[in-house]
Short mmCIF file of C-alpha atoms and ligand atoms in Angstrom, two decimals:
data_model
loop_
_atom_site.label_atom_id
_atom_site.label_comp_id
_atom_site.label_asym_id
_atom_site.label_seq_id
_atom_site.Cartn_x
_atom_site.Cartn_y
_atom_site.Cartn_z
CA UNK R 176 12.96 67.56 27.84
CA UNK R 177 12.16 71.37 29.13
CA UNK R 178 9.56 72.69 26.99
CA UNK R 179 7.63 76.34 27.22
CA UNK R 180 4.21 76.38 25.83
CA UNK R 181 2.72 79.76 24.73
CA UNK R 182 -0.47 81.03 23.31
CA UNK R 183 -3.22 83.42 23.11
CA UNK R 184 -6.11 82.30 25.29
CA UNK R 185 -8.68 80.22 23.70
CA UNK R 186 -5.78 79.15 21.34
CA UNK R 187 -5.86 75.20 23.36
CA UNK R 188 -3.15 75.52 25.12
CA UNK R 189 -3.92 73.77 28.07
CA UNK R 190 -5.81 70.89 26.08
CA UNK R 191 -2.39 70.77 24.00
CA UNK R 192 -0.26 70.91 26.96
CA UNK R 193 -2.03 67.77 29.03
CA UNK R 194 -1.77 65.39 25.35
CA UNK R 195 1.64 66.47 25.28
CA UNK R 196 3.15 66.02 28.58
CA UNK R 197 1.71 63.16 28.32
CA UNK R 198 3.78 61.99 25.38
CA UNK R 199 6.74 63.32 26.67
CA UNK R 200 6.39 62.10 29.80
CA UNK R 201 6.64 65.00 31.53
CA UNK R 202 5.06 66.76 34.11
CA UNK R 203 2.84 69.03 32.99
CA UNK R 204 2.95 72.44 34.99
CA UNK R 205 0.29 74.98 34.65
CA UNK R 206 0.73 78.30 36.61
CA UNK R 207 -3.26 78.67 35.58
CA UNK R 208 -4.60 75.30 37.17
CA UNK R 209 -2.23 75.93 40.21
CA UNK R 210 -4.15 79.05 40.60
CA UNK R 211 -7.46 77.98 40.08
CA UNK R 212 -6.61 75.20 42.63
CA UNK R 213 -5.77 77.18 44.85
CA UNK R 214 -8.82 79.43 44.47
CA UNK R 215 -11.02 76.27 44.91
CA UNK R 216 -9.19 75.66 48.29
CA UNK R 217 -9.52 79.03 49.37
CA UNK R 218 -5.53 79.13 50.16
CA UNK R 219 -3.98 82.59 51.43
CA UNK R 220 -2.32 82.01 47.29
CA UNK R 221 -5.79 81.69 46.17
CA UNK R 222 -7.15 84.27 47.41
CA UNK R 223 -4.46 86.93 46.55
CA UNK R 224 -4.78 85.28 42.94
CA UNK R 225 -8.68 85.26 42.23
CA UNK R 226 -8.52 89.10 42.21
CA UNK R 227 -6.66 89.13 39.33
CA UNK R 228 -7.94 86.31 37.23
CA UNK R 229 -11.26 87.28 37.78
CA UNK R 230 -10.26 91.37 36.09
CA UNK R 231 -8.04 88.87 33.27
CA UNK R 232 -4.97 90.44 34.73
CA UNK R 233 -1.82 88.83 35.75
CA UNK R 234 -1.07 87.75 38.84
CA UNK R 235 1.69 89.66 40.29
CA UNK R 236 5.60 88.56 39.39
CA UNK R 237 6.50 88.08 42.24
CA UNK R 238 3.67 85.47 43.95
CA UNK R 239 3.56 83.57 40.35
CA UNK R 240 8.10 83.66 40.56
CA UNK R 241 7.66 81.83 44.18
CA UNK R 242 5.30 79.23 43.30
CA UNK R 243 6.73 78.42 40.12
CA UNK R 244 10.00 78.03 41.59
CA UNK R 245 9.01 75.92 44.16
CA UNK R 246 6.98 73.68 41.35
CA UNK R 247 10.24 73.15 39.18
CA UNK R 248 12.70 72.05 42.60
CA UNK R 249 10.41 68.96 43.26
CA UNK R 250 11.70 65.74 42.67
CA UNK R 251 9.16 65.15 39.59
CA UNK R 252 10.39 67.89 37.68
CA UNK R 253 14.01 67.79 37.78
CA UNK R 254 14.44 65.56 34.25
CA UNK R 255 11.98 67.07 32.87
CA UNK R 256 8.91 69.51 32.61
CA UNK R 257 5.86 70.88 30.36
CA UNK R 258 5.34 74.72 31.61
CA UNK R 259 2.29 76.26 30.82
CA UNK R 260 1.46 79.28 31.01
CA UNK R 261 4.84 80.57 32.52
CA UNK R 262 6.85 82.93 31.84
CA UNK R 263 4.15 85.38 30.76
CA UNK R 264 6.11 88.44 31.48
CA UNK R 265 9.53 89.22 30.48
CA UNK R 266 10.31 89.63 34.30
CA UNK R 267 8.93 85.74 34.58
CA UNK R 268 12.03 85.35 31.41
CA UNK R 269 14.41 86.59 33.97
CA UNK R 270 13.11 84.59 36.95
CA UNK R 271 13.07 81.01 34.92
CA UNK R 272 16.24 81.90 33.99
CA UNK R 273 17.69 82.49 37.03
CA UNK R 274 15.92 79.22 38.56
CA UNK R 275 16.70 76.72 35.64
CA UNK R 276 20.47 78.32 36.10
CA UNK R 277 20.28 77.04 39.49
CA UNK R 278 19.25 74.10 39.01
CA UNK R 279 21.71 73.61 36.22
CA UNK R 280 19.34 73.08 33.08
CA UNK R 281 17.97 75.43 30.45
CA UNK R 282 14.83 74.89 28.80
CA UNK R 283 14.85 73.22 25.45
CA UNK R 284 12.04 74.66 22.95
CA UNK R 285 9.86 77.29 23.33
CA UNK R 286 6.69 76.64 21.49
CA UNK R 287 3.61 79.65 20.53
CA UNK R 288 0.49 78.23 19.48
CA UNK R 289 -1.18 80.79 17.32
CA UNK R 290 -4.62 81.35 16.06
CA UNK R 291 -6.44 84.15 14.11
CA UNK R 292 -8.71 86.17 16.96
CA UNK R 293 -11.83 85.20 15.49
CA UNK R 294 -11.37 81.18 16.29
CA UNK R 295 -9.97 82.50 19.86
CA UNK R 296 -13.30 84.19 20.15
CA UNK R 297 -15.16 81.45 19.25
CA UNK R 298 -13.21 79.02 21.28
CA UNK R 299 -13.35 80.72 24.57
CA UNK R 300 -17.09 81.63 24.08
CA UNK R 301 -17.64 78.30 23.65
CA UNK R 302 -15.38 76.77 26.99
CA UNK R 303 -17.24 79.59 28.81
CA UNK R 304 -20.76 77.41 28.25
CA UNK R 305 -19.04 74.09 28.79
CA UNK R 306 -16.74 74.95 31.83
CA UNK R 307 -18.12 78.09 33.24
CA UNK R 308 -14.64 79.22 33.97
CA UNK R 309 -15.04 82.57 35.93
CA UNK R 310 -12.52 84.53 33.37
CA UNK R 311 -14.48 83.54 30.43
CA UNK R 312 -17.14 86.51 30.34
CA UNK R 313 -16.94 88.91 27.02
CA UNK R 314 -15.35 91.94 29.03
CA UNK R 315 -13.02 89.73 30.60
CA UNK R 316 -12.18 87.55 27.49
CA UNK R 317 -11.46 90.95 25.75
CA UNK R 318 -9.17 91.96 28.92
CA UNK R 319 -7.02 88.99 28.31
CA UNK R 320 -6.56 89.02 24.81
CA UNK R 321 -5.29 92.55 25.62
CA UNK R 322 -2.76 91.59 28.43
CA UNK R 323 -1.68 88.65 26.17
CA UNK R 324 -0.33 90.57 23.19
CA UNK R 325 1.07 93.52 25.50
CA UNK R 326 3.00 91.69 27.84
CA UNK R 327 3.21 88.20 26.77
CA UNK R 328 3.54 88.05 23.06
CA UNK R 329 6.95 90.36 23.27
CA UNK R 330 8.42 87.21 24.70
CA UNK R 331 8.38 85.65 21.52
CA UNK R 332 11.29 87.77 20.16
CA UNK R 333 13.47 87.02 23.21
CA UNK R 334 13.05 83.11 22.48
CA UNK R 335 13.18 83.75 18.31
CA UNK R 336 16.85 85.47 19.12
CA UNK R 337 17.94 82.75 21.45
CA UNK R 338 16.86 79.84 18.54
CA UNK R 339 14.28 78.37 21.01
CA UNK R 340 11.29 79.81 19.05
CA UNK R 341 8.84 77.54 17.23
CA UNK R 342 5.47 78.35 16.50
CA UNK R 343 2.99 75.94 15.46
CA UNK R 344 -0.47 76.67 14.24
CA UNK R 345 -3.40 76.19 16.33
CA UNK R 346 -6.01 75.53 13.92
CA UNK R 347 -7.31 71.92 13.42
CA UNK R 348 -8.79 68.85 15.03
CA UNK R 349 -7.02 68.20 18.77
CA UNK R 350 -4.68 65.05 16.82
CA UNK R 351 -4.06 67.32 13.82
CA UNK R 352 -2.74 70.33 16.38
CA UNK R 353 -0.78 67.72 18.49
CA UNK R 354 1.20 66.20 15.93
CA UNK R 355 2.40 69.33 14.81
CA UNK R 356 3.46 69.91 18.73
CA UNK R 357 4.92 66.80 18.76
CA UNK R 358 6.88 67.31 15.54
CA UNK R 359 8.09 70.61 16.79
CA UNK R 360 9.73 69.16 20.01
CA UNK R 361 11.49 66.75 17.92
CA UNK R 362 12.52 68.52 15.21
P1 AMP G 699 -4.49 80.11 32.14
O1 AMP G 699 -5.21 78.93 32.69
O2 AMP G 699 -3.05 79.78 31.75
O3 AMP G 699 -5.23 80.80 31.05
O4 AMP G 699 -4.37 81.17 33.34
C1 AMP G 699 -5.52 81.71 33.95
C2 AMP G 699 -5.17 82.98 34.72
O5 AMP G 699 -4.23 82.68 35.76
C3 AMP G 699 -4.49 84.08 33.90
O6 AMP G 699 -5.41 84.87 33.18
C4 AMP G 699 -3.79 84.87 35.02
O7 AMP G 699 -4.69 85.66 35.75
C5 AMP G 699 -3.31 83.76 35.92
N1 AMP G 699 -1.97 83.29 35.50
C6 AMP G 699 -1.64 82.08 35.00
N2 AMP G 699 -0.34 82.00 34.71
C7 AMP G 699 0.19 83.22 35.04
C8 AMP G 699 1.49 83.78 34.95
N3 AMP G 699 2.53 83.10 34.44
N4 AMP G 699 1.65 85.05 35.40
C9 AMP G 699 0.63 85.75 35.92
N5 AMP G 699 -0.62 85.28 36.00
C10 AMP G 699 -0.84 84.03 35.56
#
């Protein structure tokens, strides 16, 4: 199972994404932990990335394109994989394309987990006093939400048109939210 999983920050994606790797017995690939790992290890990656995260901007194509395909050829990956987080941009459609091609796969559903922008608000304000995360402050919160439904949510059409598109609503308990997932991936 290849699965995509998209959302708005502060819409639980990541939370989601852990419960349901999990299930699928996946791994569970997140371009954004990567990153912050990398910024807690103060690696050459890291510290090209933090400037970026910390504005709520993307990391550039082409240093997220090289680490995500070097993620998805490990041994771990190859029957399977939970991205999230990736692609963001339609150039990072292009690039997973062009990997998975190589690899011979294709990725399997696409899911969006949506949420009004009031509970996203909420949410992230919310994270920001429980994990301190250093892209949780109001200006860059705003920032984000921004860069999300500029250059991310467009991707949603490309995945509608190809049949991959499901999107799931994000409002609910944590087990309410990821039965729905799991329902999705099976349906
Ligand atoms: P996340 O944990 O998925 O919310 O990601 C945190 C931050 O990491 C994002 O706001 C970006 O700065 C960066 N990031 C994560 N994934 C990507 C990606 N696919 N492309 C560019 N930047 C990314």
């Amino acid at each position: 199972m290849r699965v995509v999983l998209m959302g708005p920050p502060g819409a639980g994606k990541g939370t989601q994404a852990e419960i349901l790797a999990e299930q699928l017995e996946v791994p569970h690939i997140s371009t954004g932990e990567i990153f912050r790992a990398n910024v807690a290890a103060a690696t050459e990656l890291g510290r090209e990335a933090r400037k970026y995260m910390e504005a709520g901007e993307y990391v550039p194509d082409e240093v997220t394109n090289a680490m995500v395909a070097g993620r998805l050829a490990e041994d771990d990956a190859a029957s399977g994989f939970l991205l999230d987080g990736y692609p963001r941009t339609l150039a990072q459609v292009d690039e997973l394309d062009r990997i998975l091609s190589g690899l011979g796969t294709a990725i399997d559903h696409v899911i969006e987990i949506t949420a009004d922008v009031h509970s996203l608000a909420a949410r992230l304000h919310n994270r920001a006093k429980v994990e301190g995360r250093m892209d949780d402050t109001e200006k860059v919160i705003k920032r984000r939400m921004d860069v999300y439904r500029k250059q991310t949510e467009p991707l949603t059409a490309v995945y509608r048109e190809r049949g991959l598109l499901t999107q799931v609503d994000g409002i609910g308990s944590v087990e309410e939210v990821s039965k729905r997932l799991v329902e999705a991936v099976e349906d």
